[in-house]
Coordinates of C-alpha atoms in Angstrom, one line a residue:
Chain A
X929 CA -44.3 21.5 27.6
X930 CA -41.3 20.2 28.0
X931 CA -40.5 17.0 30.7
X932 CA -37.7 15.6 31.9
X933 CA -38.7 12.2 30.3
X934 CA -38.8 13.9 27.1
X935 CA -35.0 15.2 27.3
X936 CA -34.5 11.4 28.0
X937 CA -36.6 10.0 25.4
X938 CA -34.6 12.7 23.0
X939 CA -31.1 11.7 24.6
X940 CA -32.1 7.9 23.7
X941 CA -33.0 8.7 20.6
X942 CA -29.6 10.7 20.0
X943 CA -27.8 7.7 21.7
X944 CA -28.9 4.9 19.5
X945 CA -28.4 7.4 16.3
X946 CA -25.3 7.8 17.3
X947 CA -24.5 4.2 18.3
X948 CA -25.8 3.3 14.4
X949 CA -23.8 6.1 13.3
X950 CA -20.6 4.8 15.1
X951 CA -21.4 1.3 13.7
X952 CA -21.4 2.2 10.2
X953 CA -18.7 4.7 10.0
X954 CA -16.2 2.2 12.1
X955 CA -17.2 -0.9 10.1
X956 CA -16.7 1.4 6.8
X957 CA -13.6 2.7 7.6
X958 CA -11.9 -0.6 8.5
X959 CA -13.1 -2.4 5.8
X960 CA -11.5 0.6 3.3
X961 CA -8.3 0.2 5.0
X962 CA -8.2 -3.8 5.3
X963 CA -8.3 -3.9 1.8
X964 CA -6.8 -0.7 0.7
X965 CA -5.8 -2.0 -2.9
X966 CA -9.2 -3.2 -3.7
X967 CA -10.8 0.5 -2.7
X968 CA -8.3 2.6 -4.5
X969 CA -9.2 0.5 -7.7
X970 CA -13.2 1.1 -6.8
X971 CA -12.0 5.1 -6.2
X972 CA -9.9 5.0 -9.5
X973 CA -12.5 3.0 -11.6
X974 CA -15.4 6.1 -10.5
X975 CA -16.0 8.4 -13.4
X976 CA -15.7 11.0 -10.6
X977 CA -13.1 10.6 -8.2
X978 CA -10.7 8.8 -10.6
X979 CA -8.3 12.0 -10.6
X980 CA -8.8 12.5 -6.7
X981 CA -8.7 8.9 -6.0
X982 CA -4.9 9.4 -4.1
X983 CA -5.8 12.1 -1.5
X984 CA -9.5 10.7 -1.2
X985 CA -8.2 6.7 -0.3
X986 CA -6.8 8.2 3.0
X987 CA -9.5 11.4 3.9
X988 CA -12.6 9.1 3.7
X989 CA -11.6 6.7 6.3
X990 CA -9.7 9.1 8.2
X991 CA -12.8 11.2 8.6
X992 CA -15.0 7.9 9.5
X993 CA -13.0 7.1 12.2
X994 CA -12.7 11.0 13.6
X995 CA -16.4 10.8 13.5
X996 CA -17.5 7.7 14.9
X997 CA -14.6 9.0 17.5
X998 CA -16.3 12.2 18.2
X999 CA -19.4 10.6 18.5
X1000 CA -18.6 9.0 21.5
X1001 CA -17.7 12.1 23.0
X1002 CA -20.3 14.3 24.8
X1003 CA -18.6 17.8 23.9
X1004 CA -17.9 16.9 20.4
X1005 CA -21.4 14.6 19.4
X1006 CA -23.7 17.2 18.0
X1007 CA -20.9 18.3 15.8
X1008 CA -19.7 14.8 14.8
X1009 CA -23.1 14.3 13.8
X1010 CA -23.5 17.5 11.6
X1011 CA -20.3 15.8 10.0
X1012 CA -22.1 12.9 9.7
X1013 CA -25.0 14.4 8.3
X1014 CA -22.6 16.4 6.1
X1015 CA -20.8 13.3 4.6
X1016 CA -23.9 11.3 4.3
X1017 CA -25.0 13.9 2.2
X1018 CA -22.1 13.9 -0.2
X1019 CA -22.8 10.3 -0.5
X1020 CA -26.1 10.4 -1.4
X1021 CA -25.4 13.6 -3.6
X1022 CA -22.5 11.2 -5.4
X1023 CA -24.4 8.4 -5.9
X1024 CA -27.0 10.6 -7.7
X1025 CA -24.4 12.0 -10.2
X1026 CA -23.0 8.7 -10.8
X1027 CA -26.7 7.8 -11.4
X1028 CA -27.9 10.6 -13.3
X1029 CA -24.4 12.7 -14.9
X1030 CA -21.7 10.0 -14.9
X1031 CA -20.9 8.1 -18.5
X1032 CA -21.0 5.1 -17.1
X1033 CA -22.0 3.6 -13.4
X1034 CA -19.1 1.6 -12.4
X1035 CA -19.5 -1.2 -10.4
X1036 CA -20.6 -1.2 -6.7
X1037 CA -19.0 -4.8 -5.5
X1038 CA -17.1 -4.9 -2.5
X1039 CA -16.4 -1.8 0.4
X1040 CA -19.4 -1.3 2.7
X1041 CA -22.7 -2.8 1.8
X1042 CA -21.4 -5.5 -1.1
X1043 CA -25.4 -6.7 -1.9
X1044 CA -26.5 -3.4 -2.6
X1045 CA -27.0 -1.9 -5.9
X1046 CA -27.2 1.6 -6.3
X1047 CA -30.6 2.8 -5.9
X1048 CA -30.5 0.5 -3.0
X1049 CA -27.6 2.2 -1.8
X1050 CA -29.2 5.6 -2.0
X1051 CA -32.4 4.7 -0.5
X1052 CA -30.1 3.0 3.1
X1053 CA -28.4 6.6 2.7
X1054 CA -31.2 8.7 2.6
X1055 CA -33.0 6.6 5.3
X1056 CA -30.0 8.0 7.3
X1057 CA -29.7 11.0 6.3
X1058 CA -33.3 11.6 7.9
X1059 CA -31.7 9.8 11.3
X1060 CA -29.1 12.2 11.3
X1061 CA -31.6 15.4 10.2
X1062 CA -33.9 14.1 12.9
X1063 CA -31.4 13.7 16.1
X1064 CA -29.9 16.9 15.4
X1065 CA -33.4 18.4 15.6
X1066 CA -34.0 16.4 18.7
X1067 CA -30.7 16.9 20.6
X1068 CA -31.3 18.6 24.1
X1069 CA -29.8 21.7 24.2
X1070 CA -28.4 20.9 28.0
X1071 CA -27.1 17.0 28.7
X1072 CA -28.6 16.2 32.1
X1073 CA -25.8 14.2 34.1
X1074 CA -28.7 12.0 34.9
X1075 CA -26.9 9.3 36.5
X1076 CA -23.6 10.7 38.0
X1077 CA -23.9 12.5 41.2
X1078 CA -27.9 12.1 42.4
X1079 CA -26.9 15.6 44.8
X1080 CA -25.9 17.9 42.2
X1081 CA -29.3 19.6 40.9
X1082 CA -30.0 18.8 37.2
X1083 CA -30.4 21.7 34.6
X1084 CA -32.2 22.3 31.7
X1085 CA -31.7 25.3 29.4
X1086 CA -35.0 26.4 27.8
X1087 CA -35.5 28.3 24.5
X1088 CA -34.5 31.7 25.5
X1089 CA -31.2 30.4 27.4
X1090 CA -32.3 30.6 30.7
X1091 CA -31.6 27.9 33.1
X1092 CA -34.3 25.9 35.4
X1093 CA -33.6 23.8 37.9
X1094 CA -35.5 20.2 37.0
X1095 CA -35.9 19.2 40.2
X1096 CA -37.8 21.8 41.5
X1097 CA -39.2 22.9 38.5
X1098 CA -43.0 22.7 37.4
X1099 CA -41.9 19.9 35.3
X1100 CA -41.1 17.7 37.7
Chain B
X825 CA -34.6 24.9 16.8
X826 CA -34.3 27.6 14.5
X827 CA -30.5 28.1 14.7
X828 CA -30.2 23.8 14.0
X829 CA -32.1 24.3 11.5
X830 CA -29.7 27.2 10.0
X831 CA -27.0 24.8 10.4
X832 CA -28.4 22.1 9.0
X833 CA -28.9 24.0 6.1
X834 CA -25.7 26.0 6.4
X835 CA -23.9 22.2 6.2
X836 CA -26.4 20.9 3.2
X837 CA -25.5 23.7 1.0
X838 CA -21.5 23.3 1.8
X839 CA -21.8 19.6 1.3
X840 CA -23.4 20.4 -1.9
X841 CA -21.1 22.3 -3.3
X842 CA -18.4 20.4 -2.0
X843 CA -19.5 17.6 -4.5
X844 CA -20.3 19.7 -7.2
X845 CA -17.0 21.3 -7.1
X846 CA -15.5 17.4 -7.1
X847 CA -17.3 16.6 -10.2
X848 CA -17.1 20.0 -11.9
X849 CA -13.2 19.0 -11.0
X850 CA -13.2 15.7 -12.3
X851 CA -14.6 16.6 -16.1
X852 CA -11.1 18.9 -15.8
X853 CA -8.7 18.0 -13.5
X854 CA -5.8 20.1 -13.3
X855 CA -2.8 17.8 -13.2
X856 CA 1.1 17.8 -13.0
X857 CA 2.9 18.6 -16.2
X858 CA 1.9 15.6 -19.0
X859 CA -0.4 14.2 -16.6
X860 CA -3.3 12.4 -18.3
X861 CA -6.9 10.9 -16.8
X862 CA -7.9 7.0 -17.6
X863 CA -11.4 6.2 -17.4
X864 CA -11.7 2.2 -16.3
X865 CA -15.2 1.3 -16.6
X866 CA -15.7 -2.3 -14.8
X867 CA -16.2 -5.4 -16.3
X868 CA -14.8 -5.0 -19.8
X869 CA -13.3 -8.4 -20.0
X870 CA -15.5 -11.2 -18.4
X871 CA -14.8 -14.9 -19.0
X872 CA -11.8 -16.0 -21.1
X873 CA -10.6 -18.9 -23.0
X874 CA -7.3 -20.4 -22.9
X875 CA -5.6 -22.2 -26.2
X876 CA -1.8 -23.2 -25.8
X877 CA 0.4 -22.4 -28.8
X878 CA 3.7 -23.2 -30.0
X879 CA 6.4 -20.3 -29.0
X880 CA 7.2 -17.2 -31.5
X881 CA 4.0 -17.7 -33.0
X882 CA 3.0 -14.2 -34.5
X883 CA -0.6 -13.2 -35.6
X884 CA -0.4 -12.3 -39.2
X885 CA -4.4 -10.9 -39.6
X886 CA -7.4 -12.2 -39.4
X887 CA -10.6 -12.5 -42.1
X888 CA -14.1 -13.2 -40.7
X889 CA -14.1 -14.8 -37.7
X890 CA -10.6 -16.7 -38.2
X891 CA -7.0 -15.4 -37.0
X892 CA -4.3 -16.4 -38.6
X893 CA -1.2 -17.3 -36.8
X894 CA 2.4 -17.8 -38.6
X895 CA 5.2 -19.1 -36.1
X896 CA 8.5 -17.6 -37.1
X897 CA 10.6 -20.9 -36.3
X898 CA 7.9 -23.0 -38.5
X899 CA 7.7 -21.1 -41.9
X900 CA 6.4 -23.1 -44.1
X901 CA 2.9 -23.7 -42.4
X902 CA 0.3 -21.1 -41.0
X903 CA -2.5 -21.8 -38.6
X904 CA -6.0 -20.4 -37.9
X905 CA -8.0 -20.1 -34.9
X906 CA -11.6 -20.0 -34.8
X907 CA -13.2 -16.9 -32.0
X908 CA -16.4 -18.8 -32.4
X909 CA -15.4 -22.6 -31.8
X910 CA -12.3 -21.8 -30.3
X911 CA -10.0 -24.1 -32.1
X912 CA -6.8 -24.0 -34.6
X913 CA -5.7 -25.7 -37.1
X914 CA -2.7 -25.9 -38.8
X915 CA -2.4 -25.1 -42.7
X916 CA 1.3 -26.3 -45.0
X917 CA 2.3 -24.3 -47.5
X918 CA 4.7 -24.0 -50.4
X919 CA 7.5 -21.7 -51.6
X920 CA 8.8 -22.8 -54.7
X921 CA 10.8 -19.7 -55.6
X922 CA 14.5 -20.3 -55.7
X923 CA 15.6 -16.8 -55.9
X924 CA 17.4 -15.3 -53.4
X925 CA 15.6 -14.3 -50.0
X926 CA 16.1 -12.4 -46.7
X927 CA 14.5 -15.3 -44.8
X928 CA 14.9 -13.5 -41.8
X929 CA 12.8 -10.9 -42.5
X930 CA 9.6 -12.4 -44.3
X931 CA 6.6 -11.3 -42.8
X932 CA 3.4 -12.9 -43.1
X933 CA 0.6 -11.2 -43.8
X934 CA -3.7 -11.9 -44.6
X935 CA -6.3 -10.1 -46.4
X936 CA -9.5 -11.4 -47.5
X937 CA -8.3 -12.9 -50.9
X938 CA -5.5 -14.5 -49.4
X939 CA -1.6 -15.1 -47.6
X940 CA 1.2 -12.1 -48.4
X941 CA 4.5 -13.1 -47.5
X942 CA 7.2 -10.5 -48.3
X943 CA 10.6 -9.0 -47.1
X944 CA 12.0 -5.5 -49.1
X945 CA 15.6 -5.7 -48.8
X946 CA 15.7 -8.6 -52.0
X947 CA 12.7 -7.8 -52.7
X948 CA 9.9 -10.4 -52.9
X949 CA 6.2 -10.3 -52.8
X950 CA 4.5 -14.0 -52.5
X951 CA 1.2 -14.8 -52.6
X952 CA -1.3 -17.4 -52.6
X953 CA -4.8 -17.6 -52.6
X954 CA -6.5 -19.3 -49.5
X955 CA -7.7 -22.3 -51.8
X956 CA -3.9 -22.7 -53.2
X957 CA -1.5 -23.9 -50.9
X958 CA 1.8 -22.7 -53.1
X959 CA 2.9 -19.3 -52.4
X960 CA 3.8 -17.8 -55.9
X961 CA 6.2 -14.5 -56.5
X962 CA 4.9 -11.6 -57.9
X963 CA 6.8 -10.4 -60.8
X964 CA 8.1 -6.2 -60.9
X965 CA 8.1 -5.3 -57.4
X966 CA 8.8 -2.1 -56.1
X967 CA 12.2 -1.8 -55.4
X968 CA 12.7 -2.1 -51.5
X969 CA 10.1 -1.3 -48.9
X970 CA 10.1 -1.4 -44.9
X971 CA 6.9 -3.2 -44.3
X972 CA 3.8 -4.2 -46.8
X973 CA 0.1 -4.0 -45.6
X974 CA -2.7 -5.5 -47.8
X975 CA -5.6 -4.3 -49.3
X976 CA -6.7 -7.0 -51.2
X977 CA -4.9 -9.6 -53.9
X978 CA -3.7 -7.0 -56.3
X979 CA -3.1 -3.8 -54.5
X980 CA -0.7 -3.3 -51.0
X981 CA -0.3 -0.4 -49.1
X982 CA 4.0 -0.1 -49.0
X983 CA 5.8 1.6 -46.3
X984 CA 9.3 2.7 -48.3
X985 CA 12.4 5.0 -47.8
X986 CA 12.1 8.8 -49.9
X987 CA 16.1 9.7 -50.8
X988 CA 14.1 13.2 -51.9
X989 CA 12.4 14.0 -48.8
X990 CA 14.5 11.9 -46.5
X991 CA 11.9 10.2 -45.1
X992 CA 9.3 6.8 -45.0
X993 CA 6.5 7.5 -47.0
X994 CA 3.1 5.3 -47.3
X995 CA 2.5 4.5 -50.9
X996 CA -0.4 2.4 -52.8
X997 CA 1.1 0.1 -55.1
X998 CA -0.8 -2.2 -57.8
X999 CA 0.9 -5.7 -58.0
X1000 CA -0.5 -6.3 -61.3
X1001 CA -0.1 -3.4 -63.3
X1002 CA 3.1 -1.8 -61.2
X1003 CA 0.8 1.5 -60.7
X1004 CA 2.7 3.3 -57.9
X1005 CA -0.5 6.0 -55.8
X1006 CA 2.2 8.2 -53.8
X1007 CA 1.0 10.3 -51.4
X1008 CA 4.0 11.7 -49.8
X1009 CA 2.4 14.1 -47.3
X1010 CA 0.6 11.6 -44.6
X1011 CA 3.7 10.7 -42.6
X1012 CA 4.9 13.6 -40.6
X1013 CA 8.7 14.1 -40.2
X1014 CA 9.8 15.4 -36.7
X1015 CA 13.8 14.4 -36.4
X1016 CA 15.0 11.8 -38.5
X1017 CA 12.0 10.5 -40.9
X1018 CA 12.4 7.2 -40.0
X1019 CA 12.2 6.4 -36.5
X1020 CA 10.3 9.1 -36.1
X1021 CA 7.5 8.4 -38.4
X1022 CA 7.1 4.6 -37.0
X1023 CA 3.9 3.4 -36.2
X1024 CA 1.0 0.8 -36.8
X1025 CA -0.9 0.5 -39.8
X1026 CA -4.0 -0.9 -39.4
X1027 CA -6.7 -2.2 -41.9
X1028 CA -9.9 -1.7 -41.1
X1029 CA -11.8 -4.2 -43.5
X1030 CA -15.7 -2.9 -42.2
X1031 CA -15.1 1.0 -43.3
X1032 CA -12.3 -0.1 -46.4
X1033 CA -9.7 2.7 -44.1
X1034 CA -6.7 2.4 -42.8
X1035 CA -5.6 3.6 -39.8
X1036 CA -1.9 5.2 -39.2
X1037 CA -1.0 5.1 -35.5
X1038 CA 2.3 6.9 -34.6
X1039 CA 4.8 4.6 -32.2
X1040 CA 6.2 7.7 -30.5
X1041 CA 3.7 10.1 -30.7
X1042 CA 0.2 11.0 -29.6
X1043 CA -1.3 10.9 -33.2
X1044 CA -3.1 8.9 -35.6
X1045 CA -4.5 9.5 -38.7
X1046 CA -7.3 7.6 -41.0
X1047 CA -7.0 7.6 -44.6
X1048 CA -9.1 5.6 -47.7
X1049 CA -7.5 3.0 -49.2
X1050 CA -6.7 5.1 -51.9
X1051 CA -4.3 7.3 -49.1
X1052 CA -6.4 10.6 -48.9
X1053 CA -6.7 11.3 -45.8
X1054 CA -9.7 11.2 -43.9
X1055 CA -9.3 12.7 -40.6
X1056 CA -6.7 13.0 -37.6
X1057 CA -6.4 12.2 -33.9
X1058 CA -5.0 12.1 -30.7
X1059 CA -4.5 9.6 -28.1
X1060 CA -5.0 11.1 -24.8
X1061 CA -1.4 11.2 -23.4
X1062 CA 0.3 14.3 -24.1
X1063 CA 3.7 13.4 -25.5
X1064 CA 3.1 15.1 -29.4
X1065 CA 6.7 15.4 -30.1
X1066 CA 8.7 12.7 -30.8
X1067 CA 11.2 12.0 -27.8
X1068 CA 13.9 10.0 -29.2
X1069 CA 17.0 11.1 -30.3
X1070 CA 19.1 9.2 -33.2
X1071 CA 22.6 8.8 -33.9
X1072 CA 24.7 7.4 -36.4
X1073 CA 27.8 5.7 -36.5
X1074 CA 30.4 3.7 -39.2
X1075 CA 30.6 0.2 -39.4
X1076 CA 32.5 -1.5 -42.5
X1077 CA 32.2 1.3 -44.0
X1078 CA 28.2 1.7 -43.8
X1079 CA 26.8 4.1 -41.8
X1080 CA 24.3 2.5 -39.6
X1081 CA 21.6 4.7 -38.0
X1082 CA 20.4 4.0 -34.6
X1083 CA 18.2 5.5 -31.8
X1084 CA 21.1 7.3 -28.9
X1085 CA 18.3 7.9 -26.5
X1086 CA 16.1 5.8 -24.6
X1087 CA 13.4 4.9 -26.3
X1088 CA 10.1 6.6 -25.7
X1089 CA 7.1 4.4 -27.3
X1090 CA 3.8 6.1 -27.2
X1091 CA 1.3 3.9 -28.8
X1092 CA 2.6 0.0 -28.9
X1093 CA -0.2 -1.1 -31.1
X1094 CA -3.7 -0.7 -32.5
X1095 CA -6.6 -2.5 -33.7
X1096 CA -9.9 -1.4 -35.4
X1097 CA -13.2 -2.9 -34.4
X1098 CA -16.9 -1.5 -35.2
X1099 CA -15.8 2.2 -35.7
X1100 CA -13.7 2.3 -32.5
X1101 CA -9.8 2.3 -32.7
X1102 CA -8.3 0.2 -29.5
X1103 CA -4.8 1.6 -28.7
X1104 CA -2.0 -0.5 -26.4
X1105 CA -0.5 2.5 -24.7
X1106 CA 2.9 2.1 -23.0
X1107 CA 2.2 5.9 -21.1
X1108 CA 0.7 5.7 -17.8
X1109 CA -1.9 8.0 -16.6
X1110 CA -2.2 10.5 -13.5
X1111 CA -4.6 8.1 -12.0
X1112 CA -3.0 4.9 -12.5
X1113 CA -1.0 3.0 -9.9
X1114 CA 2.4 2.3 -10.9
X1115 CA 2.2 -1.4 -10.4
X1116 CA -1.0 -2.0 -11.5
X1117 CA 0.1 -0.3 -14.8
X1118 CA 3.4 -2.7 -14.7
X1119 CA 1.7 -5.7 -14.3
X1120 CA -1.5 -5.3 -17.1
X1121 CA -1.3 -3.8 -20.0
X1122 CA -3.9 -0.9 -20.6
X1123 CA -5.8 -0.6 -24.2
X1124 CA -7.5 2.9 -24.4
X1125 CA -10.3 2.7 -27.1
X1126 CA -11.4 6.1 -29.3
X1127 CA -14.4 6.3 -31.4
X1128 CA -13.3 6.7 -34.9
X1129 CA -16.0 8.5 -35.7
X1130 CA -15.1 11.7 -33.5
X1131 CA -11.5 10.7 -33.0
X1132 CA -12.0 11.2 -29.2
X1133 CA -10.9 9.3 -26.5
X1134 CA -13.5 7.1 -24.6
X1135 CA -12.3 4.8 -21.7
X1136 CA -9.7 2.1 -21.0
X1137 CA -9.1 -0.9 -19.8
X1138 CA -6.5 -3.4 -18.5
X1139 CA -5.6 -7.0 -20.4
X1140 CA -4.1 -9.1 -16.8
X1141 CA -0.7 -10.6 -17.6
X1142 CA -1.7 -14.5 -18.0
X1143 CA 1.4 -16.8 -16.1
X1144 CA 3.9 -14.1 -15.8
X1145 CA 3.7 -13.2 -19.4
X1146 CA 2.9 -9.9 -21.0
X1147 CA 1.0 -9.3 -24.1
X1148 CA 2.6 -9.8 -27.2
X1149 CA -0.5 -8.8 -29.5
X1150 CA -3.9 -8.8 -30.0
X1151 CA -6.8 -8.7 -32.4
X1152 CA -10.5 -7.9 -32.3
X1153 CA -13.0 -9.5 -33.6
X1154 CA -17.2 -9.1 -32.9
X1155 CA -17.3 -9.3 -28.9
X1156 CA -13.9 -11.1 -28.6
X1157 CA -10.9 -9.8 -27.6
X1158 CA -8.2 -12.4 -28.4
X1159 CA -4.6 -11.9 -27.1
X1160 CA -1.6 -13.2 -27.7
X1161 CA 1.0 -14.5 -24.7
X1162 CA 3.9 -16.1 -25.0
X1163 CA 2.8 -19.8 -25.3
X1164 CA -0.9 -19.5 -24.9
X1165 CA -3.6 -17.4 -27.0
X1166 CA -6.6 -16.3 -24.6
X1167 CA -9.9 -15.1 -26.0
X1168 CA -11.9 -12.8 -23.6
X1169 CA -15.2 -12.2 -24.2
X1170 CA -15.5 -7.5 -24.2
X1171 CA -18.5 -6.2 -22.8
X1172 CA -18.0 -2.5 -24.2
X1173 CA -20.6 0.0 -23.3

């Protein structure tokens, strides 16, 4: 049975995920770009990316910022946060190659995170992996305007698409 | 739920691949015409050492854990320089020959029995021993050589001109018996024979090889001291023909020979350490920024043992000055600046 303190205990949820989310990616993507130099050596010392390190210096912050952007949205959040769940998979998914395939593991000083070593690293990135995995899951389908006009009735689509009216629903 | 839960996995498996395909892509990259891929694991050179040295001070070999230095401007004295207790000291000698001699071009050289000093325009072939201090000439040398690389006190590896094939050749030559082992086949003409076939010998005293590294080509080759030739390699730039043009003009009556393009080095130097060849390349890679290649100068090492490639890394320019040479020894990497001589300890992996 679904209540109307449940959608808000689920929008909460999806608020402070996205609110860590925005955190990260924003303080991740302006420390890549306040020391540029310093990050394109890190992208062209990985056994990985060393060939891609031009285009990717520029597309990983670029796409930090559009997400933590997005996520402030309300249209755009649930896809900003499959993107975020989609990059913090290619992390993750990186960091176990360097770990596992890579001839060497090169160094992880500076960028996000500097005290971190790499299994460190991986377990912070699956921890949020799971955060993302779990407020997609947990995103209502409909976003009540809770707060904004008290007149207007407030909505909730169920399961099968069809619309109830909360406040004079059983629910309520 | 159901459809998130598509998605979710819909965006997992595209992720996935995504990376895969990135590190499928980076044991192969596909890059522009000559492009090449350094590898730059971190950390290679830690703490460093710093010894101030006279100017034009050249290193002339080293045996054990000494280098020997010979300063151009100061020829009658070498010093050595100790990687473990990081000091020098400087050594007088004696030439008591009063023959003629192209001062300008005697070169110094050390093997483990003692100091070469030689020049092949007159030519002369000195040599002492490290407990004499007076460098005596050899008696029937070959007539006229480029450059003269040591084995041991009686036999030198020459570098000299063939009339017949029109090229430099590498022969063995025994001082004491005047035995000449040719092997006329190693160096590979590709223009002229001469500027083309430059390059770096290099002794390796561990293995008893030497090491032939071409100046303007990707290629080196390892041979026994007896110049049969043990295997062949490439370094990982992609310039295998030589890129220089020469030209010749006439001077009081001499033709002098000369390069008439710009000149394209490859490989600057080489050095041999513990089965691993370490190259100063002057090409820079695909994946190198142009200034950071300006200002370091990037040493790519190969294993000797599969003649592959295995990473690189940079030596920083110390007070504005470049490298001028450098030698390995154990976990040391000593190089040679301008005025200063800076041992780095390596951490290779």
């Amino acid at each position: 049975m679904e209540t109307f303190q449940h959608i808000k205990l689920r929008n909460l949820i999806f608020e402070v995920s996205c609110m860590i989310f925005i955190l990260l990616f924003a303080y991740a993507a302006v420390s890549k770009l306040l020391e540029f130099d310093k990050f394109r050596i890190q992208l062209t010392q990985s056994p990985v990316l060393t060939s891609l390190a031009d285009i990717l210096v520029w597309v990983i912050p670029i796409l930090e910022i559009l997400i933590a952007l997005a996520l402030f949205t309300t249209h755009y959040r649930l896809i900003a946060m499959y993107l975020s769940f989609s990059l913090m998979l290619m992390f993750t998914a990186y960091i176990l190659i360097i770990l596992n395939l890579s001839p060497y593991i090169p160094c992880s000083c500076g960028g996000i995170l500097e005290k971190l070593n790499w299994k460190a690293h991986l377990v912070f990135n699956m921890i949020l992996l799971m955060i993302s995995i779990l407020s997609i899951l947990i995103y209502p389908k409909f976003h009540p305007p809770i707060s904004r006009n008290q007149n207007k009735p407030k909505y909730y689509r169920d399961e099968e698409g069809d619309t109830e009216n909360l406040e004079k629903s059983r629910y309520n | 739920m159901r459809n998130r839960i598509f998605y979710l996995i819909i965006t997992a498996v595209l992720s996935l691949i995504m990376v895969m395909g990135i590190y499928e892509f980076s044991k192969s990259p596909k890059l522009p015409e000559n492009g090449f891929v350094r590898i730059f694991p971190p950390h290679v050179l830690s703490e460093f050492k710093i010894m101030p040295i006279t100017n034009n001070t050249n290193l002339i070999g080293y045996v054990g854990d000494d280098i020997y230095m010979h300063n151009a401007g100061i020829s009658m004295a070498y010093s050595v320089y100790s990687t473990t207790d990081h000091e020098t000291r400087s050594i007088p000698i004696n030439l008591l020959y009063k023959g003629k001699i192209a001062w300008k071009l005697l070169k110094m050289k050390v093997c483990d029995s003692g100091i070469f000093m030689a020049e092949g325009i007159s030519p002369n072939i000195f040599f002492t021993p490290f407990s004499s201090q007076s460098l005596k000439r050899i008696a029937g040398v070959y007539p006229g050589f480029m450059n003269l690389y040591p084995i041991d006190s009686t036999c030198v590896i020459l570098k000299t001109y063939d009339p017949e094939k029109q090229q430099s050749i590498l022969l063995k030559y025994n001082l004491h018996s005047n035995k000449v082992i040719n092997s006329p086949g190693l160096l590979k003409k590709q223009v002229d024979g001469i500027f083309c076939t430059e390059g770096d010998l290099v002794y390796d005293p561990m293995y008893k090889r030497f090491i032939y590294l071409y100046r303007y080509r990707n290629e080196f080759f390892t041979m026994n001291t007896d110049l049969q030739l043990l295997g062949t390699g490439h370094t990982i730039d992609n310039i295998q023909n030589v890129r220089i043009a020469v030209g010749s003009y006439k001077r009081n009556n001499q033709v002098k020979t000369t390069l008439s393009s710009p000149n394209k080095v490859v490989n600057v130097r080489g050095q041999v350490s513990r089965n691993n060849l370490f190259v100063q390349s002057a090409i820079r890679a695909s994946n190198e920024m142009p200034r950071t290649f300006q200002n370091n100068t990037v040493v790519d090492i190969y294993s000797l043992q599969s003649n592959t490639y295995l990473y690189s890394f940079y030596i920083p320019e110390y007070k504005d000055q470049n490298v001028r040479d450098f030698i390995i020894i154990a976990d040391y990497l000593v190089v040679l600046y301008e005025d200063h001589l800076i041992r780095y300890s390596m951490n290779l992996l």
